[in-house]
Amino acid sequence: MKILGISAFYHDSAACLVEDGEILAAAQEERFTRKKHDSSFPINAIKFCLEYTGTSIEELSAIVFYEKPFIRFERLLETYYAFAPSGLKQFIQSIPVWVNEKLFIKKVIKESLKALENVKKFPPILFSEHHLSHAASAFYPSPFESACILTVDGVGEWTTASIGVGKDNKIKILKEMHFPHSVGLLYTAFTYYLGFKVNSGEYKLMGLAPYGNPFSKRTKEYIRLIKEHMVHIYNDGSIHLNLKFFNYCTGLRMTKDEEWLKLFGVPRREPETEILQEHCDLAYAIQSVTEEIMFKMAEYAKKLTGEDRLCMAGGVALNCVANGKLLKSGLFEDVWIQPAAGDAGGALGAALSAYHIYFNKPREVYWPDKMNGSYLGPEFSNVDIEKTARKFKAKYHYYEDFDKLCSHIASSIADGKVVGWFQGRMEWGPRALGNRSILGDARNTEMQKKLNLKIKYRESFRPFAPSILMEDVQEYFDTDKPSPYMLLIAYVKENLRNSLPDNFYEMSIKEKLYTIRSSLPAITHLDFSARLQTVHKETNPKYHKLLTKFKELTGCSVVVNTSFNVRGEPIVCTPEEAYKCFMRTDMDYLVMGNYLFDKKEQPEWKEEREKWLTEFPLD
């Protein structure tokens, strides 16, 4: 039984194909269109899933959309009615889009798929619910027989957060929080106010928070103002927002800026302008409040369900700082988070919910999980790599012995070189997990600056994640838990840390950034945290081999791992995209399969940097 899951039309459109409960293929549309967070119907992702699995549309048992558009449309109508006449212009603009695209999904699906093949008879087209799709994506692939399920995001149809319980092949939703009260929209409002892009810059806000001074009167005052005036937090983690501060119900902006200015005394930061200490303190404040809300939700979920294990999904589940602290608290024996926790993961959840709930098929539990390391996207052959080389007249070295290639690359990384690493199937979700990665030496004091300014072309304050052999994780970090999907933070061990200057919290942002905090400076954030990826031989033997060679050479099995792209660009999918990114940046080497490309040997890249930097809108 093969089932195709689809998410589309809001952000991060995606497709996923499962067979008898096994995940065969999954990808986001952005990887094919090169438009970050692409919300269009995922025709390219669907085509990939069908072709990769050798499936025709008529062979499918069902096609499942990840939410119910008529209920979402009902919410839109009721919201505009409740706030009328405010938002009339936006309402008039949105109606044609809904009628022509978002409302009649069955028609859109059929017409779009007919472009792929001549379909005589379509399989049933089913509809899940938004937060059920999130819940299914979290529970069904997890390694737990039973667990409580927490989903938190901006908004689905009406629901903004839910608590459920999963057991065997069943999921039961027990509690819901409804629009307009939303943890995700609260966090996104601060993302917008601090000058970052909505539905894209939330991870920047999370990265900026540690630059805030947790001990200052200003930061404590910000936290008080948020909790006393903007959001009331109940003991069960549900919230009530004071809508006089927010404009997302009917407006085109997230916030009512004049009200925020009155409350905080800080004007909205314009994108790309200087980041001041008050911006950092405000980021710290909302991150702290969000963590408090998430803890209360998790505590109530455990009380409600009696379960000792927790599964999470929804966009807020990508907040790895809150996740790591929740796991470290010991509230649950274990926590499992869907690596594509945002709307893209809804495609997977839709397919699995249909298989297990609609068709009532049994569920098998695998360890460590059923995600296959999240390597579920396209892969490319030697022929594809050589074709790219011929197109660009690129010079390369082919290694018959992959061990020798890994030894050479390990030595290059140790020498301070930056390496583009392109292997196997593309990752599913927003994190690069060692198949579409840019790698560097975590011990190098200049590596963070080099990667941010000369490779990624992004803000200097943003931290980088470490990859480490799972068997060595306790030597460097205060955890023994696996973190294969970069969804948890851990803290660098005390014996590896440097003492901070007495005046650290009075330093400027740049001075804090370039203070060497540990023997792994490139991955140690201001609070000694790191967004950790543990590398497992079972799921990624090639990446595991490289880290093993690096350890044999240096005695250290930690490298910097950042996504293979530049700012504003989706992670590369194809060999051609990888080569272009390699040549457009200051990377030293590119490895694709067993092929090594040395920058010094490549033909001159004539494209003007200023021109291509405008190709991708800033995120």
Coordinates of C-alpha atoms in Angstrom, one line a residue:
M1 CA 0.0 0.0 0.0
K2 CA 1.6 3.3 -1.2
I3 CA 0.3 6.6 0.0
L4 CA 1.4 10.1 -1.1
G5 CA 1.3 12.9 1.4
I6 CA 1.2 16.6 0.4
S7 CA 1.6 19.9 2.2
A8 CA 1.3 23.2 0.3
F9 CA 0.2 26.8 0.0
Y10 CA 1.5 28.4 3.3
H11 CA 5.2 27.8 3.6
D12 CA 7.6 24.9 3.1
S13 CA 5.5 22.9 0.6
A14 CA 6.6 19.2 0.5
A15 CA 5.7 15.7 -0.6
C16 CA 6.3 12.3 0.9
L17 CA 5.7 8.8 -0.2
V18 CA 5.2 5.9 2.3
E19 CA 4.7 2.2 1.5
D20 CA 3.2 -0.1 4.2
G21 CA 4.2 2.5 6.8
E22 CA 7.8 2.7 5.6
I23 CA 9.1 6.2 4.5
L24 CA 10.5 5.8 1.0
A25 CA 11.0 9.4 -0.2
A26 CA 10.4 12.9 1.0
A27 CA 11.5 16.4 -0.1
Q28 CA 10.6 20.0 0.1
E29 CA 9.6 21.9 -3.0
E30 CA 12.2 24.7 -2.3
R31 CA 15.1 22.3 -3.1
F32 CA 13.9 22.0 -6.7
T33 CA 12.6 25.5 -7.4
R34 CA 15.5 27.2 -5.5
K35 CA 12.9 29.5 -3.8
K36 CA 13.4 29.3 -0.1
H37 CA 10.3 28.2 1.9
D38 CA 8.5 27.8 -1.4
S39 CA 4.7 27.5 -0.7
S40 CA 3.6 26.6 -4.2
F41 CA 2.0 23.2 -5.0
P42 CA 4.9 20.7 -4.7
I43 CA 4.8 19.3 -8.2
N44 CA 8.6 18.8 -8.4
A45 CA 8.7 17.1 -5.0
I46 CA 5.8 14.8 -6.0
K47 CA 7.5 14.0 -9.2
F48 CA 10.7 13.0 -7.3
C49 CA 8.8 10.8 -4.9
L50 CA 7.0 9.0 -7.7
E51 CA 10.0 8.5 -9.9
Y52 CA 12.4 7.5 -7.0
T53 CA 10.0 4.8 -5.8
G54 CA 8.9 3.7 -9.3
T55 CA 5.3 4.5 -8.5
S56 CA 2.6 5.6 -10.9
I57 CA -0.3 7.8 -9.6
E58 CA -2.8 5.0 -10.3
E59 CA -0.8 2.7 -8.1
L60 CA -1.3 4.9 -5.1
S61 CA -3.8 3.7 -2.5
A62 CA -4.5 7.3 -1.5
I63 CA -3.3 10.9 -1.8
V64 CA -3.5 12.9 1.4
F65 CA -3.5 16.6 2.0
Y66 CA -2.1 17.7 5.3
E67 CA -5.0 19.8 6.5
K68 CA -8.6 20.7 5.9
P69 CA -8.8 23.8 3.7
F70 CA -12.5 24.5 4.3
I71 CA -12.0 24.7 8.0
R72 CA -9.0 27.0 7.6
F73 CA -11.2 29.2 5.2
E74 CA -13.9 29.2 7.9
R75 CA -11.3 30.6 10.4
L76 CA -10.3 33.3 7.9
L77 CA -13.9 34.4 7.4
E78 CA -14.8 34.4 11.1
T79 CA -11.6 36.3 11.9
Y80 CA -12.2 39.0 9.4
Y81 CA -15.9 39.2 10.5
A82 CA -14.9 39.6 14.1
F83 CA -12.4 42.4 13.4
A84 CA -14.4 44.2 10.6
P85 CA -14.1 46.7 9.1
S86 CA -10.4 46.4 9.9
G87 CA -8.5 44.3 7.3
L88 CA -11.1 44.7 4.6
K89 CA -8.4 45.5 2.0
Q90 CA -6.4 42.3 2.9
F91 CA -9.6 40.3 2.9
I92 CA -10.5 41.4 -0.6
Q93 CA -7.0 40.6 -1.8
S94 CA -7.0 37.1 -0.3
I95 CA -10.4 35.9 -1.5
P96 CA -9.4 35.3 -5.2
V97 CA -6.3 33.3 -4.1
W98 CA -8.5 31.1 -1.9
V99 CA -11.1 30.5 -4.5
N100 CA -8.6 29.8 -7.3
E101 CA -6.0 27.9 -5.4
K102 CA -6.3 27.1 -1.7
L103 CA -9.9 26.1 -1.3
F104 CA -10.6 23.5 -4.0
I105 CA -7.6 21.3 -3.3
K106 CA -8.9 18.2 -4.9
K107 CA -9.2 20.0 -8.2
V108 CA -5.7 21.5 -7.9
I109 CA -4.2 18.1 -7.1
K110 CA -5.9 16.3 -10.0
E111 CA -5.1 19.1 -12.5
S112 CA -1.5 19.3 -11.3
L113 CA -0.9 15.5 -11.4
K114 CA -2.3 15.2 -14.9
A115 CA 0.7 17.2 -16.0
L116 CA 2.9 14.3 -14.8
E117 CA 1.1 11.4 -16.4
N118 CA -2.1 10.4 -18.1
V119 CA -4.2 9.4 -15.2
K120 CA -7.4 7.5 -16.0
K121 CA -8.5 6.9 -12.5
F122 CA -7.3 8.8 -9.4
P123 CA -6.9 7.2 -6.1
P124 CA -9.0 8.5 -3.1
I125 CA -8.0 12.1 -2.1
L126 CA -8.1 12.4 1.7
F127 CA -7.7 15.3 4.1
S128 CA -6.0 15.1 7.5
E129 CA -6.1 17.9 10.0
H130 CA -3.1 20.2 10.4
H131 CA -2.1 19.3 14.0
L132 CA -3.0 15.7 13.5
S133 CA -0.6 15.6 10.7
H134 CA 2.1 17.2 13.0
A135 CA 1.2 14.6 15.7
A136 CA 1.4 11.7 13.3
S137 CA 4.8 12.9 11.9
A138 CA 6.1 13.0 15.5
F139 CA 4.7 9.7 16.9
Y140 CA 4.6 7.2 14.1
P141 CA 8.3 7.3 13.1
S142 CA 9.4 7.5 16.8
P143 CA 10.9 4.6 18.7
F144 CA 8.2 4.6 21.3
E145 CA 5.4 2.1 21.7
S146 CA 3.4 4.9 23.4
A147 CA 4.0 8.5 24.2
C148 CA 2.4 11.9 24.8
I149 CA 2.5 14.2 21.8
L150 CA 2.9 17.9 21.9
T151 CA 2.5 20.0 18.7
V152 CA 3.1 23.8 18.7
D153 CA 3.2 26.1 15.8
G154 CA 1.7 29.3 14.4
V155 CA -1.8 28.1 13.4
G156 CA -3.4 25.3 11.4
E157 CA -7.1 25.4 10.7
W158 CA -8.0 26.8 14.2
T159 CA -5.5 25.0 16.4
T160 CA -2.2 26.6 17.5
A161 CA -1.1 23.9 19.9
S162 CA -2.3 20.4 20.9
I163 CA -1.6 17.7 23.4
G164 CA -2.3 14.1 22.4
V165 CA -1.4 10.6 23.2
G166 CA -0.1 7.9 20.9
K167 CA -0.3 4.1 21.5
D168 CA 0.3 1.4 18.9
N169 CA -1.3 2.7 15.7
K170 CA -3.7 5.2 17.4
I171 CA -3.5 8.9 18.2
K172 CA -6.0 10.7 20.3
I173 CA -5.9 14.5 20.6
L174 CA -6.8 15.4 24.2
K175 CA -6.4 19.2 24.3
E176 CA -6.1 22.1 21.9
M177 CA -5.3 25.8 22.0
H178 CA -7.0 27.9 19.3
F179 CA -6.3 31.0 17.2
P180 CA -5.6 33.9 17.8
H181 CA -3.7 32.7 20.9
S182 CA -0.5 31.1 19.6
V183 CA 3.1 30.6 21.0
G184 CA 4.4 30.4 17.4
L185 CA 2.8 33.7 16.4
L186 CA 4.1 35.3 19.6
Y187 CA 7.6 34.2 18.8
T188 CA 7.2 35.2 15.2
A189 CA 6.0 38.7 16.2
F190 CA 9.3 39.2 18.1
T191 CA 11.1 37.9 15.1
Y192 CA 9.5 40.6 12.9
Y193 CA 10.0 43.4 15.5
L194 CA 13.7 42.6 15.8
G195 CA 14.1 42.9 12.1
F196 CA 14.2 39.3 10.9
K197 CA 12.0 37.7 8.2
V198 CA 8.7 36.1 9.3
N199 CA 8.6 32.2 8.9
S200 CA 12.3 32.3 8.2
G201 CA 14.2 34.3 10.8
E202 CA 12.9 32.7 14.0
Y203 CA 16.1 30.6 14.3
K204 CA 18.1 33.9 14.1
L205 CA 16.1 35.2 17.0
M206 CA 17.0 32.0 18.9
G207 CA 20.7 32.5 18.0
L208 CA 20.6 36.1 19.1
A209 CA 19.1 35.4 22.5
P210 CA 22.3 34.4 24.3
Y211 CA 23.8 37.8 23.5
G212 CA 21.3 39.2 25.9
N213 CA 22.3 39.9 29.5
P214 CA 20.3 37.7 31.7
F215 CA 21.3 39.6 34.8
S216 CA 20.5 43.1 33.7
K217 CA 17.6 45.1 35.0
R218 CA 16.5 45.8 31.4
T219 CA 16.3 42.1 30.4
K220 CA 14.3 41.3 33.6
E221 CA 12.0 44.3 32.9
Y222 CA 11.4 43.0 29.4
I223 CA 10.4 39.6 30.7
R224 CA 8.1 41.3 33.2
L225 CA 6.5 43.5 30.6
I226 CA 5.9 40.6 28.2
K227 CA 4.2 38.5 30.9
E228 CA 2.2 41.3 32.5
H229 CA 1.0 43.1 29.3
M230 CA 1.4 40.9 26.2
V231 CA 0.7 37.3 27.2
H232 CA -1.0 35.6 30.1
I233 CA 0.5 32.1 30.8
Y234 CA -1.8 29.5 32.5
N235 CA -0.5 26.6 34.5
D236 CA -1.2 24.2 31.7
G237 CA 0.9 26.1 29.3
S238 CA -2.0 27.6 27.4
I239 CA -1.7 31.3 26.8
H240 CA -3.9 34.4 26.2
L241 CA -2.5 37.1 24.0
N242 CA -3.4 40.8 24.4
L243 CA -4.3 41.5 20.8
K244 CA -3.8 45.2 21.1
F245 CA -0.1 44.5 20.5
F246 CA -0.6 42.3 17.4
N247 CA -1.8 42.9 13.9
Y248 CA -1.7 39.4 12.3
C249 CA -5.4 38.7 12.5
T250 CA -6.3 41.0 9.7
G251 CA -3.2 43.0 8.8
L252 CA -0.1 42.5 6.7
R253 CA 2.2 43.0 9.6
M254 CA 2.8 41.0 12.8
T255 CA 2.8 43.8 15.3
K256 CA 1.3 47.2 16.1
D257 CA 4.6 48.9 16.3
E258 CA 3.4 52.0 18.2
E259 CA 2.1 49.8 21.1
W260 CA 5.4 47.9 21.3
L261 CA 7.3 51.2 21.3
K262 CA 5.2 52.4 24.2
L263 CA 5.7 49.2 26.1
F264 CA 9.4 48.5 25.6
G265 CA 10.8 51.9 24.6
V266 CA 12.6 50.3 21.7
P267 CA 11.5 51.0 18.1
R268 CA 11.2 48.2 15.6
R269 CA 14.6 47.3 14.2
E270 CA 14.7 47.7 10.4
P271 CA 16.2 44.6 8.6
E272 CA 20.0 44.6 8.0
T273 CA 20.5 47.5 10.4
E274 CA 22.9 47.4 13.4
I275 CA 21.9 45.1 16.2
L276 CA 22.0 46.8 19.6
Q277 CA 22.2 45.4 23.1
E278 CA 18.5 46.2 23.7
H279 CA 17.7 44.0 20.7
C280 CA 19.7 41.1 22.3
D281 CA 18.0 41.6 25.6
L282 CA 14.6 41.6 24.0
A283 CA 15.5 38.4 22.2
Y284 CA 16.7 36.8 25.4
A285 CA 13.4 37.8 27.1
I286 CA 11.1 36.2 24.5
Q287 CA 13.2 33.1 24.4
S288 CA 13.0 32.8 28.2
V289 CA 9.2 33.3 28.1
T290 CA 8.8 30.7 25.3
E291 CA 10.8 28.2 27.3
E292 CA 8.6 28.7 30.3
I293 CA 5.5 28.2 28.2
M294 CA 6.9 25.0 26.6
F295 CA 7.9 23.6 30.0
K296 CA 4.4 24.2 31.4
M297 CA 2.8 22.6 28.3
A298 CA 5.1 19.6 28.6
E299 CA 4.4 19.2 32.4
Y300 CA 0.7 19.3 31.7
A301 CA 1.0 16.8 28.9
K302 CA 2.7 14.4 31.2
K303 CA 0.1 14.9 33.9
L304 CA -2.7 14.5 31.4
T305 CA -1.4 11.3 29.7
G306 CA 0.8 9.7 32.3
E307 CA 3.4 8.9 29.7
D308 CA 7.1 9.1 30.3
R309 CA 8.1 9.7 26.7
L310 CA 7.4 12.8 24.6
C311 CA 7.1 13.3 20.9
M312 CA 7.1 16.8 19.4
A313 CA 6.4 18.5 16.1
G314 CA 5.2 21.9 14.7
G315 CA 7.4 24.9 13.9
V316 CA 8.1 25.7 17.6
A317 CA 9.6 22.2 18.0
L318 CA 12.5 23.5 15.9
N319 CA 13.5 25.6 18.9
C320 CA 16.4 23.4 19.9
V321 CA 17.3 25.5 22.9
A322 CA 13.9 24.9 24.6
N323 CA 14.1 21.2 23.4
G324 CA 17.5 20.6 24.9
K325 CA 16.6 22.2 28.3
L326 CA 13.4 20.2 28.3
L327 CA 15.3 16.9 27.8
K328 CA 18.0 17.9 30.3
S329 CA 15.3 18.6 33.0
G330 CA 14.5 14.9 33.3
L331 CA 10.8 15.6 33.1
F332 CA 10.6 12.8 30.5
E333 CA 12.7 9.7 30.1
D334 CA 13.2 10.5 26.5
V335 CA 12.1 13.0 23.9
W336 CA 11.8 12.5 20.1
I337 CA 11.3 15.3 17.7
Q338 CA 10.3 15.1 14.0
P339 CA 13.3 16.4 12.0
A340 CA 11.0 18.2 9.5
A341 CA 9.0 19.6 12.4
G342 CA 7.5 22.5 10.4
D343 CA 4.8 22.4 7.7
A344 CA 6.9 20.3 5.4
G345 CA 6.7 17.5 7.9
G346 CA 2.9 17.7 7.6
A347 CA 3.2 15.8 4.3
L348 CA 4.8 12.9 6.1
G349 CA 2.2 13.0 8.9
A350 CA -0.7 13.1 6.5
A351 CA 0.5 10.0 4.7
L352 CA 1.2 8.1 8.0
S353 CA -2.1 9.2 9.6
A354 CA -4.0 7.8 6.6
Y355 CA -2.1 4.5 6.7
H356 CA -2.5 3.9 10.4
I357 CA -5.8 5.7 11.2
Y358 CA -7.9 5.7 8.0
F359 CA -6.8 2.3 6.8
N360 CA -6.2 1.0 10.4
K361 CA -2.9 -0.6 9.5
P362 CA -0.6 -1.8 12.3
R363 CA 2.5 0.0 13.4
E364 CA 6.0 -1.4 13.9
V365 CA 8.5 0.3 16.2
Y366 CA 12.1 0.5 15.1
W367 CA 15.2 1.7 16.9
P368 CA 16.5 4.4 16.7
D369 CA 13.5 5.5 14.6
K370 CA 11.9 5.0 11.2
M371 CA 13.4 8.1 9.5
N372 CA 16.4 6.4 7.9
G373 CA 18.6 9.1 9.3
S374 CA 16.3 11.6 7.5
Y375 CA 18.2 10.9 4.3
L376 CA 15.1 10.7 2.2
G377 CA 15.7 13.0 -0.8
P378 CA 17.3 12.7 -4.2
E379 CA 20.7 11.1 -4.8
F380 CA 23.0 11.4 -7.8
S381 CA 25.3 9.0 -9.6
N382 CA 28.9 9.3 -10.8
V383 CA 27.5 10.1 -14.2
D384 CA 25.7 13.1 -12.8
I385 CA 28.8 14.4 -11.1
E386 CA 31.0 13.9 -14.2
K387 CA 28.3 15.6 -16.3
T388 CA 28.5 18.7 -14.1
A389 CA 32.3 18.6 -14.3
R390 CA 32.2 18.6 -18.1
K391 CA 29.6 21.4 -18.2
F392 CA 31.9 23.7 -16.2
K393 CA 35.2 22.3 -17.5
A394 CA 36.0 21.5 -13.9
K395 CA 39.1 19.6 -12.8
Y396 CA 38.7 16.8 -10.3
H397 CA 40.5 13.8 -8.7
Y398 CA 38.6 10.5 -8.4
Y399 CA 39.5 8.3 -5.5
E400 CA 38.9 4.5 -5.8
D401 CA 39.6 4.2 -2.1
F402 CA 37.1 6.3 -0.1
D403 CA 39.3 5.8 3.0
K404 CA 42.1 7.7 1.3
L405 CA 39.7 10.5 0.3
C406 CA 38.5 10.8 3.9
S407 CA 42.1 10.9 5.2
H408 CA 43.0 13.7 2.7
I409 CA 39.9 15.7 3.6
A410 CA 40.4 15.2 7.4
S411 CA 43.9 16.6 7.0
S412 CA 42.6 19.5 5.0
I413 CA 40.0 20.4 7.6
A414 CA 42.7 20.2 10.3
D415 CA 44.8 22.6 8.3
G416 CA 41.9 25.2 8.4
K417 CA 40.4 24.5 5.0
V418 CA 36.7 24.7 4.4
V419 CA 35.1 21.7 2.6
G420 CA 31.8 21.3 0.7
W421 CA 30.6 17.7 1.4
F422 CA 28.0 16.3 -0.9
Q423 CA 27.1 12.6 -0.5
G424 CA 24.1 10.3 -1.0
R425 CA 20.5 11.2 -0.5
M426 CA 19.6 14.8 0.4
E427 CA 18.4 15.4 4.0
W428 CA 14.7 15.8 4.8
G429 CA 14.0 18.9 7.0
P430 CA 15.8 22.2 7.5
R431 CA 19.1 20.9 8.9
A432 CA 22.1 19.7 6.9
L433 CA 23.1 16.3 8.4
G434 CA 26.3 15.4 6.6
N435 CA 25.1 14.8 3.1
R436 CA 24.7 18.5 2.0
S437 CA 27.1 20.1 4.4
I438 CA 29.9 22.7 4.6
L439 CA 32.6 21.5 7.1
G440 CA 35.4 23.1 9.1
D441 CA 37.6 22.6 12.1
A442 CA 35.7 23.3 15.4
R443 CA 39.0 24.0 17.1
N444 CA 39.9 26.8 14.8
T445 CA 39.6 30.2 16.4
E446 CA 38.9 31.9 13.0
M447 CA 36.5 29.4 11.6
Q448 CA 33.2 30.9 12.8
K449 CA 34.2 34.3 11.3
K450 CA 35.4 32.8 8.1
L451 CA 32.3 30.7 7.6
N452 CA 29.9 33.5 8.3
L453 CA 31.5 36.3 6.3
K454 CA 33.3 34.5 3.4
I455 CA 31.3 31.3 2.9
K456 CA 27.7 31.9 4.0
Y457 CA 27.6 35.7 3.6
R458 CA 25.4 36.0 6.7
E459 CA 25.3 37.9 10.0
S460 CA 28.4 37.4 12.1
F461 CA 26.5 36.7 15.4
R462 CA 25.0 33.4 14.2
P463 CA 26.4 30.3 15.7
F464 CA 27.5 27.0 14.0
A465 CA 26.6 23.5 14.9
P466 CA 29.0 20.6 15.7
S467 CA 28.9 17.1 14.3
I468 CA 30.4 14.5 16.6
L469 CA 30.8 10.8 16.6
M470 CA 28.0 9.4 18.8
E471 CA 30.4 7.2 20.7
D472 CA 32.4 10.3 21.8
V473 CA 29.6 12.7 22.7
Q474 CA 30.1 12.5 26.5
E475 CA 33.7 13.5 26.2
Y476 CA 32.8 17.0 24.9
F477 CA 29.2 17.7 25.9
D478 CA 27.0 17.3 29.0
T479 CA 24.8 14.6 27.5
D480 CA 24.7 10.9 26.6
K481 CA 21.6 11.3 24.5
P482 CA 21.7 10.9 20.7
S483 CA 20.8 14.0 18.7
P484 CA 21.0 12.9 15.1
Y485 CA 18.8 15.7 13.7
M486 CA 20.3 18.9 15.3
L487 CA 17.1 19.5 17.3
L488 CA 18.7 19.6 20.8
I489 CA 21.3 21.8 22.4
A490 CA 23.9 20.5 24.8
Y491 CA 26.5 22.3 26.7
V492 CA 30.3 22.1 26.2
K493 CA 31.8 20.3 29.2
E494 CA 33.3 22.3 32.0
N495 CA 36.8 21.1 31.5
L496 CA 36.8 22.4 27.9
R497 CA 35.6 25.9 28.8
N498 CA 37.6 29.0 29.2
S499 CA 36.8 31.5 32.0
L500 CA 34.9 34.5 30.8
P501 CA 36.2 38.0 31.6
D502 CA 34.6 39.6 34.6
N503 CA 33.1 42.3 32.4
F504 CA 31.7 39.8 29.8
Y505 CA 28.1 41.0 30.0
E506 CA 29.2 44.6 29.7
M507 CA 31.2 43.9 26.5
S508 CA 29.9 44.9 23.1
I509 CA 28.3 42.3 20.9
K510 CA 31.4 42.0 18.7
E511 CA 33.7 41.7 21.8
K512 CA 31.5 38.9 23.1
L513 CA 31.4 37.2 19.7
Y514 CA 35.2 37.0 19.5
T515 CA 35.9 36.0 23.1
I516 CA 37.3 32.5 22.9
R517 CA 35.0 30.5 25.1
S518 CA 36.3 26.9 24.8
S519 CA 38.7 24.6 23.1
L520 CA 36.0 24.2 20.4
P521 CA 35.5 28.0 19.7
A522 CA 33.8 27.6 16.3
I523 CA 30.8 25.8 17.8
T524 CA 30.6 27.2 21.3
H525 CA 27.8 29.7 21.6
L526 CA 27.9 32.6 24.1
D527 CA 26.2 30.5 26.8
F528 CA 28.5 27.5 26.1
S529 CA 25.7 25.7 24.3
A530 CA 25.9 24.0 20.9
R531 CA 23.2 22.7 18.5
L532 CA 24.4 19.1 18.5
Q533 CA 24.4 16.5 15.7
T534 CA 25.5 13.0 16.8
V535 CA 26.8 11.0 13.8
H536 CA 25.9 7.3 13.7
K537 CA 27.6 4.6 11.6
E538 CA 24.3 2.9 11.0
T539 CA 22.7 5.8 9.3
N540 CA 25.6 7.7 7.7
P541 CA 28.7 5.5 7.3
K542 CA 30.5 7.9 5.0
Y543 CA 30.2 10.9 7.3
H544 CA 31.1 8.7 10.2
K545 CA 34.2 7.5 8.3
L546 CA 35.3 11.1 7.8
L547 CA 34.9 12.1 11.4
T548 CA 36.8 8.9 12.4
K549 CA 39.7 9.8 10.2
F550 CA 39.6 13.4 11.6
K551 CA 39.8 11.9 15.1
E552 CA 42.7 9.6 14.2
L553 CA 44.6 12.6 12.9
T554 CA 43.8 15.1 15.6
G555 CA 42.5 13.2 18.6
C556 CA 39.2 15.2 18.2
S557 CA 36.0 14.0 16.6
V558 CA 34.2 17.3 16.4
V559 CA 33.8 19.3 13.2
V560 CA 31.7 22.4 12.3
N561 CA 28.7 21.4 10.1
T562 CA 26.7 24.1 8.4
S563 CA 24.2 23.7 5.5
F564 CA 25.6 23.7 2.0
N565 CA 24.1 27.0 0.8
V566 CA 24.6 30.7 1.1
R567 CA 22.3 33.0 2.9
G568 CA 18.8 33.1 1.4
E569 CA 19.4 30.0 -0.8
P570 CA 17.8 26.6 -0.1
I571 CA 20.3 23.8 0.7
V572 CA 21.8 22.5 -2.6
C573 CA 20.2 19.5 -4.1
T574 CA 22.1 18.6 -7.3
P575 CA 25.8 18.4 -8.2
E576 CA 25.5 21.5 -10.4
E577 CA 24.1 23.5 -7.5
A578 CA 26.9 22.3 -5.3
Y579 CA 29.6 23.2 -7.7
K580 CA 28.1 26.7 -8.3
C581 CA 28.0 27.3 -4.5
F582 CA 31.5 26.0 -4.2
M583 CA 32.8 28.4 -6.9
R584 CA 30.8 31.4 -5.7
T585 CA 32.3 31.2 -2.2
D586 CA 35.7 30.9 -0.5
M587 CA 35.4 27.1 0.1
D588 CA 38.7 25.4 -0.5
Y589 CA 37.5 21.9 -1.5
L590 CA 34.4 20.2 -2.8
V591 CA 33.8 16.5 -2.3
M592 CA 31.0 14.9 -4.3
G593 CA 30.9 11.1 -3.8
N594 CA 34.4 10.0 -4.5
Y595 CA 35.3 13.1 -6.5
L596 CA 37.5 15.8 -5.1
F597 CA 37.5 19.3 -6.6
D598 CA 40.3 21.6 -5.5
K599 CA 39.5 25.4 -5.8
K600 CA 43.0 26.2 -6.9
E601 CA 42.7 23.9 -9.9
Q602 CA 39.3 25.2 -11.2
P603 CA 38.8 27.4 -14.2
E604 CA 38.2 31.1 -13.5
W605 CA 34.7 31.8 -12.3
K606 CA 33.6 34.8 -14.2
E607 CA 30.3 35.5 -12.6
E608 CA 30.2 38.8 -10.7
R609 CA 29.7 38.2 -7.0
E610 CA 27.5 41.2 -6.5
K611 CA 25.2 39.9 -9.2
W612 CA 24.7 36.4 -7.9
L613 CA 24.3 37.5 -4.3
T614 CA 21.1 39.2 -5.4
E615 CA 19.8 35.9 -6.9
F616 CA 18.4 34.8 -3.5
P617 CA 16.4 37.2 -1.4
L618 CA 17.8 37.7 2.1
D619 CA 16.2 35.4 4.7

